[in-house]
Short mmCIF file of C-alpha atoms and ligand atoms in Angstrom, two decimals:
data_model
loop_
_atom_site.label_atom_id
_atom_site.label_comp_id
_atom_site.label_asym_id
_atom_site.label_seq_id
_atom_site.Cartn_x
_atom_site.Cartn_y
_atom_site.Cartn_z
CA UNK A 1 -11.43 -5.92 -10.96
CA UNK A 2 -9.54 -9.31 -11.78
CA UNK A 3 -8.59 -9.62 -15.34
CA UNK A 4 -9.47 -12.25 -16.86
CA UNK A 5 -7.27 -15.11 -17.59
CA UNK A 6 -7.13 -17.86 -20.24
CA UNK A 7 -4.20 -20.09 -20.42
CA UNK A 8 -3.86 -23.15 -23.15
CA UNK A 9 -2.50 -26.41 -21.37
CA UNK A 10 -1.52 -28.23 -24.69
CA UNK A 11 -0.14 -31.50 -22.26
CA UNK A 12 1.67 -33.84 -24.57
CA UNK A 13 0.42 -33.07 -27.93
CA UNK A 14 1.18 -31.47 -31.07
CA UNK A 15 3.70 -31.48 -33.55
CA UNK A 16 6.25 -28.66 -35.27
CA UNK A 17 3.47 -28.19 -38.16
CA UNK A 18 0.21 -28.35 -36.12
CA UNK A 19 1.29 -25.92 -33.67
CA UNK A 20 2.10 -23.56 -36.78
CA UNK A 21 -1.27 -24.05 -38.23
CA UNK A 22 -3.08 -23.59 -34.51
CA UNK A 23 -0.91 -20.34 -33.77
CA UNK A 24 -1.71 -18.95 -36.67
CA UNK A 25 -5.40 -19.67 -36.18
CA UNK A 26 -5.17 -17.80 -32.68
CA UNK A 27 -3.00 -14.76 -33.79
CA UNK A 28 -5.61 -14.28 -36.73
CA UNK A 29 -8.58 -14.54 -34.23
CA UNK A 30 -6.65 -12.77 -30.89
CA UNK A 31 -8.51 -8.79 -32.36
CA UNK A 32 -11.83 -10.31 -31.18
CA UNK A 33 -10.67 -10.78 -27.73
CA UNK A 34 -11.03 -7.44 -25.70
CA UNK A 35 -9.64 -7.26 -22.38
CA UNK A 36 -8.56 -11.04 -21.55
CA UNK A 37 -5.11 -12.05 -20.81
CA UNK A 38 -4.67 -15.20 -23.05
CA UNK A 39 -1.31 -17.34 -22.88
CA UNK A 40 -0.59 -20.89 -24.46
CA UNK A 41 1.29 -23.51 -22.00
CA UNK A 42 3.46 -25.59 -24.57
CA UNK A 43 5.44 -28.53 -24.79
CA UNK A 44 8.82 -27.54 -23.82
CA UNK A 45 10.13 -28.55 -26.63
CA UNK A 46 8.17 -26.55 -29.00
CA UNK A 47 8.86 -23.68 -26.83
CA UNK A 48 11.72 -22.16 -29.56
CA UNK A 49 8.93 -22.57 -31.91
CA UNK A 50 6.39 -20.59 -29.91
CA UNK A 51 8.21 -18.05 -28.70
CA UNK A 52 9.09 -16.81 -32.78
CA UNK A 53 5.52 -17.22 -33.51
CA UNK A 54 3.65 -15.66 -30.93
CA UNK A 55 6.60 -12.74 -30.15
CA UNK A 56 4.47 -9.38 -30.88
CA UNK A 57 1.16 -10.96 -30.72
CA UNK A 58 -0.77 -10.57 -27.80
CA UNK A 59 -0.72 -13.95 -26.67
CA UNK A 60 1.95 -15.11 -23.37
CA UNK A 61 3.40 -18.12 -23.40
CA UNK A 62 4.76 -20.89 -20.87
CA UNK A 63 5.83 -23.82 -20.09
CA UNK A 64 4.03 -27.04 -18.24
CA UNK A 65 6.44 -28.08 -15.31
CA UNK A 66 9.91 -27.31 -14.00
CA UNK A 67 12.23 -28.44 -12.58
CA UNK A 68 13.61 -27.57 -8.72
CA UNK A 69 16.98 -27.40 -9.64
CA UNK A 70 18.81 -24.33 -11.53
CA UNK A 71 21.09 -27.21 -13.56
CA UNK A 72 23.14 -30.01 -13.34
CA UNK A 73 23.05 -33.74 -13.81
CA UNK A 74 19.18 -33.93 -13.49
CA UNK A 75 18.68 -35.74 -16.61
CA UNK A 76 15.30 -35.16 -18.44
CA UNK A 77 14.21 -31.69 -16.64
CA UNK A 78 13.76 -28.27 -17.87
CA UNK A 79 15.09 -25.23 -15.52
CA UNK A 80 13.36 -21.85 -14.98
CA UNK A 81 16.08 -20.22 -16.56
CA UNK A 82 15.40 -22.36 -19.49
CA UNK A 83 11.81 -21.72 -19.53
CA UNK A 84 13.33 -17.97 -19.25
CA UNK A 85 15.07 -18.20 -22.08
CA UNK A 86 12.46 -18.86 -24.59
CA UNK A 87 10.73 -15.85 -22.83
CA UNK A 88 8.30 -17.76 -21.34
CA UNK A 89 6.33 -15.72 -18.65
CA UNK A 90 3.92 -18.65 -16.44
CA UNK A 91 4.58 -22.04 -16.21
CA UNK A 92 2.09 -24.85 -14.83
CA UNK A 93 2.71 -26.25 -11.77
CA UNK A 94 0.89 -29.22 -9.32
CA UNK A 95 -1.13 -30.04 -12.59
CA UNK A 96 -3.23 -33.28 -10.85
CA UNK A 97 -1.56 -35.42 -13.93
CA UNK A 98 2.00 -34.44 -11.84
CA UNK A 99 0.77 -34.99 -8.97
CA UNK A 100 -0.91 -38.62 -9.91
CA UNK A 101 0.58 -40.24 -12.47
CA UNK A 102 4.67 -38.96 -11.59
CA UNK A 103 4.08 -38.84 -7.71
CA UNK A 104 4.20 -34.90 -7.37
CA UNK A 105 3.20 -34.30 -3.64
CA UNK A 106 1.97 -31.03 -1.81
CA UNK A 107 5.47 -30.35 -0.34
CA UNK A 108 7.21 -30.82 -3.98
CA UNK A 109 5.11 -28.53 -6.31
CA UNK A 110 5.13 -25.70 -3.29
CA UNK A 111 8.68 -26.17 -4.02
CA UNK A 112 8.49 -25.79 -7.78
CA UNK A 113 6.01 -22.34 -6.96
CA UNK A 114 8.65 -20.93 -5.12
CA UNK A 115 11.27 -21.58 -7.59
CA UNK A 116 9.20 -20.13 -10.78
CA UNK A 117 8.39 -17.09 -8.39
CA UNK A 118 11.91 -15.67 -7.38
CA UNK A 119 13.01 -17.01 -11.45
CA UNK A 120 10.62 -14.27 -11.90
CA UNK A 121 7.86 -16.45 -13.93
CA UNK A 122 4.39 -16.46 -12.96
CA UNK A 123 3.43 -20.10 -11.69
CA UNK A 124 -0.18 -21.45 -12.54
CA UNK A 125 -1.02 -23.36 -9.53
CA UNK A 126 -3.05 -26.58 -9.84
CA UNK A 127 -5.62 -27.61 -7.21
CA UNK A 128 -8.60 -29.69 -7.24
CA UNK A 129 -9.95 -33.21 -5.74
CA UNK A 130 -10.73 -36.51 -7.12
CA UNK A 131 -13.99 -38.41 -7.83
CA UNK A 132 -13.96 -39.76 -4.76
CA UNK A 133 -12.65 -37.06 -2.80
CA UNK A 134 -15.93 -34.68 -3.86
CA UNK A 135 -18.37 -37.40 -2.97
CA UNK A 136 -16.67 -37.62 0.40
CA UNK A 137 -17.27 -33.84 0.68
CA UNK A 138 -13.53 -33.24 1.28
CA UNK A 139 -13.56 -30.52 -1.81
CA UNK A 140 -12.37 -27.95 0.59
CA UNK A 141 -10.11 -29.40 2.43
CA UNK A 142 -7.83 -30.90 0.05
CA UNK A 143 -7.81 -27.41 -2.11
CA UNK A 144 -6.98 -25.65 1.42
CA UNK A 145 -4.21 -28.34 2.05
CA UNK A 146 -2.78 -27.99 -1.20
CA UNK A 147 -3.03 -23.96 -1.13
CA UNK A 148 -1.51 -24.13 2.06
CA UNK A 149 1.21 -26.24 1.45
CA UNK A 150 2.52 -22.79 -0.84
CA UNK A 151 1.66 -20.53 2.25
CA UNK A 152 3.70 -21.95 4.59
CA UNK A 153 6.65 -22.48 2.44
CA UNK A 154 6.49 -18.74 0.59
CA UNK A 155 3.82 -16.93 2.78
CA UNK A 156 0.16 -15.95 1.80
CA UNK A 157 1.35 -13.05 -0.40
CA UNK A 158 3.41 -15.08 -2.79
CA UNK A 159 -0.04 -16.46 -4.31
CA UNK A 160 -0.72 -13.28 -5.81
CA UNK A 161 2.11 -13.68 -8.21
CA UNK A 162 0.86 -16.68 -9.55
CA UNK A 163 -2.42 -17.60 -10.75
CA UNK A 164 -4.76 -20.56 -9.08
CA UNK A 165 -6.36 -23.09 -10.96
CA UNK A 166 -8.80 -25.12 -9.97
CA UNK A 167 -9.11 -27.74 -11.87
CA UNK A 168 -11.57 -30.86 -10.29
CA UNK A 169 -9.73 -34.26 -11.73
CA UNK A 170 -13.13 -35.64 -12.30
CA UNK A 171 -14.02 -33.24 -15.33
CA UNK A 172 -10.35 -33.26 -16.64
CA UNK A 173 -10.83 -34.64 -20.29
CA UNK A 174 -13.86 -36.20 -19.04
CA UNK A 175 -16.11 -34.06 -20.88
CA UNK A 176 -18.46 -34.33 -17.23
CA UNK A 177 -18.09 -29.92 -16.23
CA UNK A 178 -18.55 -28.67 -13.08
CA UNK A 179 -22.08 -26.53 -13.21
CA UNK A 180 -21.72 -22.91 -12.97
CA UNK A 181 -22.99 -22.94 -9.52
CA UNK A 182 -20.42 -26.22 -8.31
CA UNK A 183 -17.63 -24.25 -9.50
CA UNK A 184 -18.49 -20.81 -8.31
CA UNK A 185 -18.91 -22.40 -4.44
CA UNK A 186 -15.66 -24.03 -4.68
CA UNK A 187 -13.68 -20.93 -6.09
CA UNK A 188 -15.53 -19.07 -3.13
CA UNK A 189 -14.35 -21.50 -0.65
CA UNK A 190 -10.79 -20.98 -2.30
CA UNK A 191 -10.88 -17.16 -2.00
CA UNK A 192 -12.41 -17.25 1.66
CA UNK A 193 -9.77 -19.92 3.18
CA UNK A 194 -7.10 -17.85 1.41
CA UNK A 195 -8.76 -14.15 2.65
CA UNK A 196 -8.61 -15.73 6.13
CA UNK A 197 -5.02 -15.30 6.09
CA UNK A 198 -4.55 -12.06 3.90
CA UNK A 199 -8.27 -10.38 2.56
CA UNK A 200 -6.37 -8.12 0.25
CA UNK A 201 -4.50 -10.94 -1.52
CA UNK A 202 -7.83 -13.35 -2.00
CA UNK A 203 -9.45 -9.82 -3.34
CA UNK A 204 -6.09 -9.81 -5.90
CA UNK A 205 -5.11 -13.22 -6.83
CA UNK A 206 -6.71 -14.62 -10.23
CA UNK A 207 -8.67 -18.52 -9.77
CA UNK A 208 -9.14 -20.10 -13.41
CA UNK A 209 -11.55 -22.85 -13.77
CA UNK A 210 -9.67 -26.08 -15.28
CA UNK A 211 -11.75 -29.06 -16.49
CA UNK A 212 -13.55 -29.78 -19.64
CA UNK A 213 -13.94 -26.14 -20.47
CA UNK A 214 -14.96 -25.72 -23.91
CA UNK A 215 -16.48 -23.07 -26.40
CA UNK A 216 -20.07 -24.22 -25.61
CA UNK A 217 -20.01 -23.82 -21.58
CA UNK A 218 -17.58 -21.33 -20.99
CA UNK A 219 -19.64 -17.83 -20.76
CA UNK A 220 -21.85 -19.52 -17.99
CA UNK A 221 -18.59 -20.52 -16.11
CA UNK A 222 -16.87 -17.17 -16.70
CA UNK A 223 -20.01 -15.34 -15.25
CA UNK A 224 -19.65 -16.42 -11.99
CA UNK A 225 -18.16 -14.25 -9.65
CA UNK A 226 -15.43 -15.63 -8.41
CA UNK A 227 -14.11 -17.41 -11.91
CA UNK A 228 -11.48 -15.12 -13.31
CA UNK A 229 -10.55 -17.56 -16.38
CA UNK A 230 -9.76 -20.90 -17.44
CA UNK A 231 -7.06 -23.40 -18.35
CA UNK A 232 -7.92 -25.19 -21.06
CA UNK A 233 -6.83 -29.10 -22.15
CA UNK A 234 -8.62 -30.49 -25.38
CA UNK A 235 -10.19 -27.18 -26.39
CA UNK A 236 -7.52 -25.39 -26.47
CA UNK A 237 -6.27 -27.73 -29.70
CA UNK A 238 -8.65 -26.04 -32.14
CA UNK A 239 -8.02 -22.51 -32.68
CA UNK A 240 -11.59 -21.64 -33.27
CA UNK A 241 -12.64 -23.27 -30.14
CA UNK A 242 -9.86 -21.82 -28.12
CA UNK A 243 -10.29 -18.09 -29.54
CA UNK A 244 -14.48 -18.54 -28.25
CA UNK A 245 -13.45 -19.37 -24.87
CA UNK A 246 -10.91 -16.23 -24.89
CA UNK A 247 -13.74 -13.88 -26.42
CA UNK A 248 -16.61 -15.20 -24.10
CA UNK A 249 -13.93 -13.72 -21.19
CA UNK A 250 -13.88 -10.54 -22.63
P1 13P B 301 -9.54 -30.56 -20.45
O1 13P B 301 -9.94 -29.15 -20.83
O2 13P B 301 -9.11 -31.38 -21.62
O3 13P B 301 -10.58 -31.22 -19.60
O4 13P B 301 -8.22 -30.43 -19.55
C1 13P B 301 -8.22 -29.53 -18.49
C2 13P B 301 -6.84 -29.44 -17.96
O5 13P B 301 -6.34 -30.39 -17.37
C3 13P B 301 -6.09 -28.21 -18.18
O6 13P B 301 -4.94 -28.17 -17.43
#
């Protein structure tokens, strides 16, 4: 059995006193939540912040992007072992507003999985296709080109150190969700192209659903078979929204 997985993408918002006021919300709520594994993927900034607040509970924590590099003049990027340092345990990685609006390609955020891996954090690995790409019925093929850009630089088994999520840019902040059904045949396709290289790792690694997930929709989504969590944008803002979606996956 996958456990379930619900990770908080918090993107570029917040402040010192919000986040206080949300984590406190979460910590207060987090006895409700049985078995899932719930982290919080934080500006790194706030990270200092985050990692006092949530140390004890039993919420993980993480950061949103790395850099390649372990330091130097690369002005404006965060290391692993920085993310390390704030005990951070996953970090985000490929998220489709990297790879659109700051040019991230395949090749680079493989890169960046490989680098979180052996830093010993667990990457969350984004995948999904555009608008245009799902009415062109290329779903599959760009989440198998994007999967397999991290197999052939770290090999099939490195995926089951990270986590997948699929996240389809057309219901990212759009409010517009994949159905139960759309998501479920996607995440199949995803755990069949990647069991056609290793069947014990596609039986192992962990696919979250990404993509206007919210308190109202998310028990359909997490029933489906092959959905072993979420990552969550503007939901994941309001503690009480946040803490439903983390109860309704167990
Ligand atoms: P929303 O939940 O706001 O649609 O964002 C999803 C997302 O991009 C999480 O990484």
């Amino acid at each position: 059995m996958r456990k379930p997985i619900i990770a908080g993408n918090w993107k570029m918002n917040g402040s010192r006193s919000s986040i206080k006021d949300l984590l406190d919300g979460i910590k207060a709520g987090m006895g409700d939540v049985k078995s899932a594994e719930v982290a919080i993927c934080a500006p790194a900034i706030y990270l200092a912040d985050v990692s006092a607040q949530l140390t004890g509970s039993k919420v993980a924590w993480g950061g949103q992007n790395l850099s390649t590099e372990a330091s130097g003049a690369f002005t404006g990027e965060i290391s692993a072992d920085m993310l390390l340092d704030f005990k951070s345990e996953y970090v985000i990685v490929g998220h489709s507003e990297r790879r659109t609006l700051y040019g991230e390609t395949d090749e680079l955020v493989a890169e960046k999985f490989e680098v979180a891996r052996k830093a010993g954090l667990k990457p969350i690995l984004c995948i999904g296709e555009s608008l245009e790409e799902r009415e062109s019925g290329v779903t599959n093929e760009v989440c198998g080109r994007q999967i397999n850009a991290v197999i052939e630089r770290s090999g099939v088994k490195a995926l089951a150190e990270g986590v997948i999520a699929y996240e389809p840019i057309w219901a990212i902040g759009t409010g517009k969700t994949a159905t139960p059904e759309m998501a479920q045949e996607t995440h199949a396709a995803i755990r069949q192209f990647i069991a056609e290289k290793d069947a014990a790792v596609a039986e192992k690694v962990r696919i979250q659903y990404g993509g206007s997930m919210n308190a109202a929709n998310a028990a359909d989504l997490l029933a489906m078979e092959d959905i072993d969590g979420g990552l969550i944008g503007g939901a994941s803002l309001k503690a009480e929204d946040f803490l439903a979606i983390c109860k309704a996956a167990g």
